[in-house]
mmCIF file of C-alpha atoms and ligand atoms in Angstrom:
data_model
loop_
_atom_site.group_PDB
_atom_site.id
_atom_site.type_symbol
_atom_site.label_atom_id
_atom_site.label_comp_id
_atom_site.label_asym_id
_atom_site.label_seq_id
_atom_site.Cartn_x
_atom_site.Cartn_y
_atom_site.Cartn_z
ATOM 1 C CA MET A 1 -19.450 -0.680 -7.806
ATOM 2 C CA ASP A 2 -19.606 -4.202 -8.711
ATOM 3 C CA SER A 3 -21.161 -5.136 -12.173
ATOM 4 C CA VAL A 4 -20.463 -8.762 -12.362
ATOM 5 C CA THR A 5 -23.463 -9.880 -10.360
ATOM 6 C CA ASN A 6 -27.044 -8.731 -10.189
ATOM 7 C CA TYR A 7 -26.290 -6.502 -7.360
ATOM 8 C CA SER A 8 -23.831 -3.502 -6.554
ATOM 9 C CA VAL A 9 -22.168 -2.555 -3.118
ATOM 10 C CA TYR A 10 -21.098 1.057 -2.298
ATOM 11 C CA ASP A 11 -19.385 2.367 0.768
ATOM 12 C CA VAL A 12 -21.547 5.025 2.095
ATOM 13 C CA GLY A 13 -20.013 5.441 5.408
ATOM 14 C CA ALA A 14 -19.528 9.166 6.582
ATOM 15 C CA VAL A 15 -16.290 8.805 8.628
ATOM 16 C CA PRO A 16 -13.761 6.220 9.210
ATOM 17 C CA GLY A 17 -14.928 3.641 12.143
ATOM 18 C CA GLY A 18 -18.639 4.349 11.010
ATOM 19 C CA GLU A 19 -18.597 2.253 7.940
ATOM 20 C CA ALA A 20 -22.022 1.487 6.236
ATOM 21 C CA PHE A 21 -22.212 -0.369 2.928
ATOM 22 C CA LEU A 22 -25.249 0.104 0.505
ATOM 23 C CA LEU A 23 -26.472 -3.101 -1.361
ATOM 24 C CA VAL A 24 -28.547 -2.425 -4.378
ATOM 25 C CA THR A 25 -30.300 -4.667 -6.715
ATOM 26 C CA ALA A 26 -32.610 -3.852 -9.593
ATOM 27 C CA GLU A 27 -35.722 -3.924 -7.203
ATOM 28 C CA LYS A 28 -34.555 -3.172 -3.692
ATOM 29 C CA SER A 29 -31.827 -1.588 -1.597
ATOM 30 C CA ALA A 30 -30.274 -2.390 1.826
ATOM 31 C CA LEU A 31 -27.987 -0.561 3.981
ATOM 32 C CA ILE A 32 -25.641 -2.946 5.710
ATOM 33 C CA ASP A 33 -24.798 -1.384 9.017
ATOM 34 C CA SER A 34 -25.524 2.243 9.601
ATOM 35 C CA GLY A 35 -22.518 4.060 11.405
ATOM 36 C CA PHE A 36 -22.630 6.688 13.967
ATOM 37 C CA SER A 37 -25.273 9.067 15.045
ATOM 38 C CA PHE A 38 -23.499 12.367 14.632
ATOM 39 C CA CYS A 39 -22.576 12.094 11.047
ATOM 40 C CA ALA A 40 -25.705 10.052 9.810
ATOM 41 C CA GLU A 41 -26.959 12.955 7.911
ATOM 42 C CA ARG A 42 -23.788 13.000 5.751
ATOM 43 C CA MET A 43 -24.459 9.069 5.365
ATOM 44 C CA LEU A 44 -27.930 9.851 4.072
ATOM 45 C CA GLU A 45 -26.627 12.230 1.408
ATOM 46 C CA LYS A 46 -24.445 9.446 0.226
ATOM 47 C CA ILE A 47 -27.139 7.026 0.135
ATOM 48 C CA VAL A 48 -29.412 9.357 -1.816
ATOM 49 C CA ALA A 49 -26.534 10.072 -4.150
ATOM 50 C CA VAL A 50 -26.769 6.305 -5.328
ATOM 51 C CA LEU A 51 -30.498 5.860 -4.950
ATOM 52 C CA GLY A 52 -31.778 9.093 -6.403
ATOM 53 C CA GLU A 53 -35.622 8.769 -6.239
ATOM 54 C CA ARG A 54 -35.550 5.458 -5.138
ATOM 55 C CA PRO A 55 -36.364 4.680 -1.406
ATOM 56 C CA LEU A 56 -34.118 2.908 1.084
ATOM 57 C CA ASN A 57 -35.933 -0.545 1.674
ATOM 58 C CA TYR A 58 -33.781 -2.095 4.474
ATOM 59 C CA VAL A 59 -31.413 -1.575 7.080
ATOM 60 C CA LEU A 60 -29.448 -4.826 8.033
ATOM 61 C CA LEU A 61 -27.919 -4.624 11.253
ATOM 62 C CA THR A 62 -25.040 -7.124 11.961
ATOM 63 C CA HIS A 63 -25.105 -6.189 15.712
ATOM 64 C CA SER A 64 -26.242 -3.354 18.225
ATOM 65 C CA HIS A 65 -22.932 -1.611 18.820
ATOM 66 C CA TYR A 66 -22.985 2.041 18.459
ATOM 67 C CA ASP A 67 -20.583 2.237 15.507
ATOM 68 C CA HIS A 68 -22.907 -0.083 13.339
ATOM 69 C CA ALA A 69 -26.406 0.535 14.611
ATOM 70 C CA SER A 70 -26.895 4.371 15.513
ATOM 71 C CA GLY A 71 -27.478 5.528 11.899
ATOM 72 C CA SER A 72 -30.498 3.147 11.541
ATOM 73 C CA ALA A 73 -32.686 5.610 13.535
ATOM 74 C CA TYR A 74 -31.763 8.456 10.953
ATOM 75 C CA CYS A 75 -32.533 6.163 8.069
ATOM 76 C CA LYS A 76 -35.913 5.371 9.440
ATOM 77 C CA HIS A 77 -36.752 8.947 10.007
ATOM 78 C CA ARG A 78 -35.957 9.676 6.332
ATOM 79 C CA TRP A 79 -37.604 6.616 4.883
ATOM 80 C CA PRO A 80 -40.349 5.713 7.408
ATOM 81 C CA ASP A 81 -41.363 2.653 5.242
ATOM 82 C CA LEU A 82 -38.001 0.995 5.449
ATOM 83 C CA ARG A 83 -37.615 -2.078 7.551
ATOM 84 C CA ILE A 84 -34.875 -2.436 10.084
ATOM 85 C CA VAL A 85 -33.760 -6.226 10.332
ATOM 86 C CA ALA A 86 -31.724 -7.422 13.196
ATOM 87 C CA SER A 87 -31.657 -10.228 15.655
ATOM 88 C CA ALA A 88 -34.154 -10.321 18.542
ATOM 89 C CA HIS A 89 -31.120 -9.682 20.794
ATOM 90 C CA THR A 90 -30.525 -6.220 19.082
ATOM 91 C CA ALA A 91 -34.215 -5.377 19.652
ATOM 92 C CA LYS A 92 -33.928 -6.154 23.300
ATOM 93 C CA THR A 93 -30.669 -4.101 23.467
ATOM 94 C CA PHE A 94 -32.386 -1.085 21.667
ATOM 95 C CA ALA A 95 -35.272 -1.291 24.044
ATOM 96 C CA LYS A 96 -32.964 -0.725 27.228
ATOM 97 C CA GLU A 97 -32.730 2.987 28.263
ATOM 98 C CA SER A 98 -29.065 2.012 29.586
ATOM 99 C CA ALA A 99 -27.769 0.705 26.303
ATOM 100 C CA ARG A 100 -29.205 3.721 24.434
ATOM 101 C CA ARG A 101 -27.343 5.929 27.057
ATOM 102 C CA LEU A 102 -23.989 4.124 26.359
ATOM 103 C CA MET A 103 -24.565 4.562 22.793
ATOM 104 C CA ARG A 104 -25.037 8.250 23.120
ATOM 105 C CA GLU A 105 -21.919 8.559 25.307
ATOM 106 C CA LEU A 106 -19.723 6.531 22.851
ATOM 107 C CA ASN A 107 -21.189 8.699 19.977
ATOM 108 C CA VAL A 108 -20.268 11.924 21.771
ATOM 109 C CA GLY A 109 -16.572 10.574 22.102
ATOM 110 C CA ALA A 110 -16.407 9.654 18.435
ATOM 111 C CA ALA A 111 -17.869 12.921 17.414
ATOM 112 C CA ARG A 112 -15.398 14.895 19.492
ATOM 113 C CA LEU A 113 -12.522 12.731 17.550
ATOM 114 C CA ASN A 114 -14.157 13.908 14.260
ATOM 115 C CA GLY A 115 -14.590 17.451 15.195
ATOM 116 C CA CYS A 116 -18.265 17.391 15.206
ATOM 117 C CA THR A 117 -20.154 19.280 17.620
ATOM 118 C CA GLU A 118 -23.679 19.599 16.541
ATOM 119 C CA TRP A 119 -26.210 16.940 15.408
ATOM 120 C CA VAL A 120 -29.916 15.777 15.955
ATOM 121 C CA GLU A 121 -30.198 13.339 18.415
ATOM 122 C CA ARG A 122 -32.541 10.423 17.390
ATOM 123 C CA LEU A 123 -31.169 7.457 19.229
ATOM 124 C CA ASP A 124 -34.333 7.272 21.335
ATOM 125 C CA GLU A 125 -35.986 6.290 17.918
ATOM 126 C CA LEU A 126 -33.745 3.104 17.629
ATOM 127 C CA THR A 127 -36.096 0.262 16.792
ATOM 128 C CA VAL A 128 -36.163 -3.026 14.957
ATOM 129 C CA ASP A 129 -38.932 -3.998 12.475
ATOM 130 C CA CYS A 130 -38.144 -7.252 11.709
ATOM 131 C CA CYS A 131 -36.306 -9.779 14.286
ATOM 132 C CA VAL A 132 -34.463 -12.521 12.303
ATOM 133 C CA GLY A 133 -32.372 -15.491 13.426
ATOM 134 C CA GLU A 134 -30.688 -18.594 11.943
ATOM 135 C CA GLY A 135 -32.363 -19.809 8.730
ATOM 136 C CA ASP A 136 -34.423 -16.919 8.043
ATOM 137 C CA ALA A 137 -34.634 -15.221 4.621
ATOM 138 C CA VAL A 138 -34.395 -11.511 3.609
ATOM 139 C CA SER A 139 -35.673 -11.106 -0.022
ATOM 140 C CA LEU A 140 -34.257 -8.080 -2.031
ATOM 141 C CA GLY A 141 -36.113 -8.807 -5.234
ATOM 142 C CA GLY A 142 -33.919 -11.134 -7.318
ATOM 143 C CA MET A 143 -31.530 -11.541 -4.334
ATOM 144 C CA ASN A 144 -32.235 -13.721 -1.453
ATOM 145 C CA LEU A 145 -30.136 -13.476 1.692
ATOM 146 C CA ARG A 146 -30.091 -16.144 4.353
ATOM 147 C CA VAL A 147 -29.549 -15.191 8.064
ATOM 148 C CA LEU A 148 -26.804 -16.998 9.947
ATOM 149 C CA ALA A 149 -26.619 -16.509 13.877
ATOM 150 C CA ALA A 150 -23.168 -15.707 14.631
ATOM 151 C CA PRO A 151 -22.647 -14.952 18.335
ATOM 152 C CA GLY A 152 -19.147 -14.369 19.773
ATOM 153 C CA HIS A 153 -18.338 -10.686 19.159
ATOM 154 C CA THR A 154 -21.686 -9.941 20.969
ATOM 155 C CA ARG A 155 -24.843 -12.285 21.624
ATOM 156 C CA CYS A 156 -26.769 -10.200 18.957
ATOM 157 C CA CYS A 157 -24.406 -10.778 15.828
ATOM 158 C CA ILE A 158 -25.780 -12.249 12.779
ATOM 159 C CA MET A 159 -24.475 -12.536 9.230
ATOM 160 C CA PHE A 160 -26.222 -12.763 5.851
ATOM 161 C CA TYR A 161 -25.401 -15.209 3.039
ATOM 162 C CA GLU A 162 -26.316 -15.168 -0.565
ATOM 163 C CA PRO A 163 -25.669 -18.596 -2.149
ATOM 164 C CA VAL A 164 -25.831 -17.663 -5.859
ATOM 165 C CA SER A 165 -23.010 -15.338 -5.893
ATOM 166 C CA GLU A 166 -21.458 -16.864 -2.747
ATOM 167 C CA LEU A 167 -21.403 -13.457 -0.887
ATOM 168 C CA LEU A 168 -21.077 -13.560 2.937
ATOM 169 C CA ILE A 169 -21.899 -10.286 4.762
ATOM 170 C CA SER A 170 -19.920 -10.955 7.884
ATOM 171 C CA CYS A 171 -19.823 -9.336 11.321
ATOM 172 C CA GLU A 172 -17.030 -8.643 13.840
ATOM 173 C CA THR A 173 -17.282 -12.311 15.244
ATOM 174 C CA LEU A 174 -15.178 -13.410 12.393
ATOM 175 C CA GLY A 175 -12.584 -10.564 13.274
ATOM 176 C CA VAL A 176 -11.399 -7.170 12.054
ATOM 177 C CA LEU A 177 -8.725 -6.721 9.523
ATOM 178 C CA ALA A 178 -5.887 -5.199 10.961
ATOM 179 C CA GLY A 179 -3.118 -5.622 8.298
ATOM 180 C CA ALA A 180 -1.736 -8.189 5.628
ATOM 181 C CA GLU A 181 -2.793 -11.510 6.980
ATOM 182 C CA LEU A 182 -3.555 -9.943 10.551
ATOM 183 C CA VAL A 183 -7.028 -10.306 11.795
ATOM 184 C CA MET A 184 -7.832 -9.077 15.199
ATOM 185 C CA PRO A 185 -10.071 -11.397 17.181
ATOM 186 C CA CYS A 186 -13.043 -9.698 18.528
ATOM 187 C CA CYS A 187 -14.799 -11.975 20.744
ATOM 188 C CA LEU A 188 -16.252 -10.030 23.576
ATOM 189 C CA VAL A 189 -18.556 -12.714 24.814
ATOM 190 C CA ASP A 190 -17.490 -16.073 23.681
ATOM 191 C CA TYR A 191 -14.309 -17.631 22.213
ATOM 192 C CA GLN A 192 -15.727 -21.101 21.385
ATOM 193 C CA LEU A 193 -18.713 -19.551 19.393
ATOM 194 C CA SER A 194 -16.288 -17.274 17.523
ATOM 195 C CA LEU A 195 -14.269 -20.254 16.768
ATOM 196 C CA ALA A 196 -17.174 -22.278 15.620
ATOM 197 C CA ALA A 197 -18.417 -19.274 13.465
ATOM 198 C CA LEU A 198 -15.148 -19.199 11.692
ATOM 199 C CA ASP A 199 -15.025 -22.902 11.178
ATOM 200 C CA ARG A 200 -18.477 -22.799 9.690
ATOM 201 C CA ALA A 201 -17.576 -19.955 7.313
ATOM 202 C CA MET A 202 -14.615 -22.041 6.231
ATOM 203 C CA THR A 203 -16.800 -24.875 5.092
ATOM 204 C CA MET A 204 -19.099 -22.557 3.205
ATOM 205 C CA PRO A 205 -18.431 -21.575 -0.702
ATOM 206 C CA ILE A 206 -17.372 -17.975 -0.440
ATOM 207 C CA ARG A 207 -16.497 -15.937 -3.463
ATOM 208 C CA ARG A 208 -17.213 -12.362 -1.957
ATOM 209 C CA LEU A 209 -16.801 -11.394 1.755
ATOM 210 C CA LEU A 210 -17.977 -8.123 2.878
ATOM 211 C CA LEU A 211 -15.923 -7.215 6.091
ATOM 212 C CA PRO A 212 -17.216 -4.776 8.634
ATOM 213 C CA HIS A 213 -15.106 -1.666 8.688
ATOM 214 C CA HIS A 214 -13.237 -2.552 5.513
ATOM 215 C CA GLY A 215 -15.559 -3.555 2.489
ATOM 216 C CA LEU A 216 -15.674 -6.276 -0.162
ATOM 217 C CA ILE A 217 -12.951 -8.631 -0.723
ATOM 218 C CA GLU A 218 -13.085 -11.259 -3.397
ATOM 219 C CA GLY A 219 -11.668 -14.697 -4.694
ATOM 220 C CA ASP A 220 -8.793 -16.160 -2.791
ATOM 221 C CA ALA A 221 -8.596 -13.337 -0.353
ATOM 222 C CA CYS A 222 -11.733 -14.375 1.321
ATOM 223 C CA ARG A 223 -10.137 -17.859 2.261
ATOM 224 C CA ASP A 224 -6.967 -16.003 3.287
ATOM 225 C CA PHE A 225 -8.912 -13.829 5.507
ATOM 226 C CA LEU A 226 -10.689 -16.597 7.334
ATOM 227 C CA ARG A 227 -7.723 -18.695 7.644
ATOM 228 C CA ALA A 228 -5.793 -15.661 9.119
ATOM 229 C CA SER A 229 -8.681 -14.826 11.485
ATOM 230 C CA ARG A 230 -8.795 -18.433 12.799
ATOM 231 C CA TYR A 231 -5.060 -18.576 13.168
ATOM 232 C CA TRP A 232 -4.949 -15.221 15.112
ATOM 233 C CA LEU A 233 -7.950 -16.172 17.351
ATOM 234 C CA ILE A 234 -6.013 -19.291 18.461
ATOM 235 C CA GLU A 235 -2.567 -17.668 18.495
ATOM 236 C CA THR A 236 -3.593 -14.672 20.505
ATOM 237 C CA ARG A 237 -5.209 -16.893 23.169
ATOM 238 C CA ARG A 238 -2.112 -18.963 23.270
ATOM 239 C CA ARG A 239 0.184 -15.885 23.651
ATOM 240 C CA LEU A 240 -1.738 -14.355 26.129
ATOM 241 C CA ARG A 241 -2.060 -17.314 28.360
ATOM 242 C CA GLU A 242 1.706 -18.085 28.047
ATOM 243 C CA ALA A 243 2.398 -14.549 29.044
ATOM 244 C CA GLN A 244 0.104 -14.842 31.960
ATOM 245 C CA ALA A 245 1.455 -18.077 33.026
ATOM 246 C CA ALA A 246 5.103 -16.291 32.899
ATOM 247 C CA GLY A 247 3.727 -13.860 35.555
ATOM 248 C CA LYS A 248 2.940 -10.864 33.128
ATOM 249 C CA SER A 249 0.785 -8.283 34.747
ATOM 250 C CA ASP A 250 -2.383 -7.163 33.238
ATOM 251 C CA ALA A 251 -0.980 -4.010 31.860
ATOM 252 C CA GLU A 252 1.527 -6.131 29.995
ATOM 253 C CA LEU A 253 -1.151 -8.361 28.591
ATOM 254 C CA ARG A 254 -2.831 -5.257 27.229
ATOM 255 C CA GLN A 255 0.318 -4.023 25.841
ATOM 256 C CA LEU A 256 0.930 -7.384 24.118
ATOM 257 C CA PHE A 257 -2.485 -7.248 22.486
ATOM 258 C CA ARG A 258 -1.916 -3.724 21.543
ATOM 259 C CA ASP A 259 1.384 -4.375 20.028
ATOM 260 C CA LEU A 260 -0.161 -7.109 17.920
ATOM 261 C CA PHE A 261 -3.330 -5.453 16.582
ATOM 262 C CA TYR A 262 -3.276 -1.641 17.144
ATOM 263 C CA THR A 263 -1.773 -1.203 13.691
ATOM 264 C CA ASP A 264 -2.356 1.906 11.375
ATOM 265 C CA MET A 265 -4.995 0.338 9.473
ATOM 266 C CA LEU A 266 -6.920 -0.465 12.817
ATOM 267 C CA ARG A 267 -6.286 2.973 14.155
ATOM 268 C CA ARG A 268 -8.152 4.424 11.119
ATOM 269 C CA VAL A 269 -11.376 2.728 12.073
ATOM 270 C CA GLN A 270 -11.255 2.264 15.732
ATOM 271 C CA PRO A 271 -10.348 5.083 18.110
ATOM 272 C CA GLU A 272 -8.297 4.328 21.239
ATOM 273 C CA GLN A 273 -11.146 4.225 23.706
ATOM 274 C CA ALA A 274 -12.999 1.698 21.414
ATOM 275 C CA PHE A 275 -9.768 -0.288 21.143
ATOM 276 C CA ASP A 276 -9.247 -0.437 24.749
ATOM 277 C CA ILE A 277 -12.804 -1.191 25.708
ATOM 278 C CA ASN A 278 -12.923 -4.159 23.254
ATOM 279 C CA ALA A 279 -9.453 -5.322 24.467
ATOM 280 C CA GLY A 280 -10.762 -5.000 28.122
ATOM 281 C CA TYR A 281 -13.505 -7.534 27.253
ATOM 282 C CA SER A 282 -11.373 -9.715 24.838
ATOM 283 C CA ILE A 283 -8.276 -10.331 26.976
ATOM 284 C CA PRO A 284 -9.834 -11.910 30.110
ATOM 285 C CA LEU A 285 -12.389 -13.933 27.850
ATOM 286 C CA LEU A 286 -9.571 -15.497 25.960
ATOM 287 C CA LEU A 287 -7.647 -16.253 29.389
ATOM 288 C CA LYS A 288 -10.801 -17.670 30.908
ATOM 289 C CA GLU A 289 -12.343 -19.918 28.187
HETATM 290 ZN ZN1 LIG B 301 -19.005 -4.478 17.351
#
């Protein structure tokens, strides 16, 4: 809990990899990302343990991936009046049966890894109540969040910025922390846009940075993260291209990426299957653009 400002942030994720953070102000509450489906009930218990009788008012989704968005349907079921806030792209993804099927399959894989065999299926209830984009505002009573479009990891990625406490709620377009000064690039759809999002963040005053799959970092660590992320985005691309020019095979390029980023820290929040899927998109993109 953070008592310096007029809000508190709690980690309410049920299992590693399905991180979700509860932002609570005196008036409102918002869940930032919502984890998997199979363990959503456990997350709801953690939310209730913080909120007590108060309802959850918002779910803010940084993007539509299964490990971030699946739990939102369970929150909506528990608190029907809450508003799920996400980009129009995310709403479009939720509306596709093929996307929901993929989310279901990936949740089954993650459930197996966590030894979970039974849960209530609610992914058909996935919905977005409030589509937001660049410049839109989300009011949590005394706290106003501004929406920043941040495509790069996916087309549907958004971030939220609170100028008074200089809090940036980031998304995976800014990378995922893999170790000390090591940030894994997660650009699955666009390298230049990912770089632009990082450059933009580096011009903003940021005292607190909420990192997906990690949590809140503060002070100089924010700048250090952004600098490391920018370095590794450019450097990974350079190393992959150099290796490709030297005649390395696709398997060798995948190994290069894996040796760099599949650290113990990353392994905790990203199962091998998810890492391989991400690398399968990131590597060709970094080679192409
Ligand atoms: Zn993602």
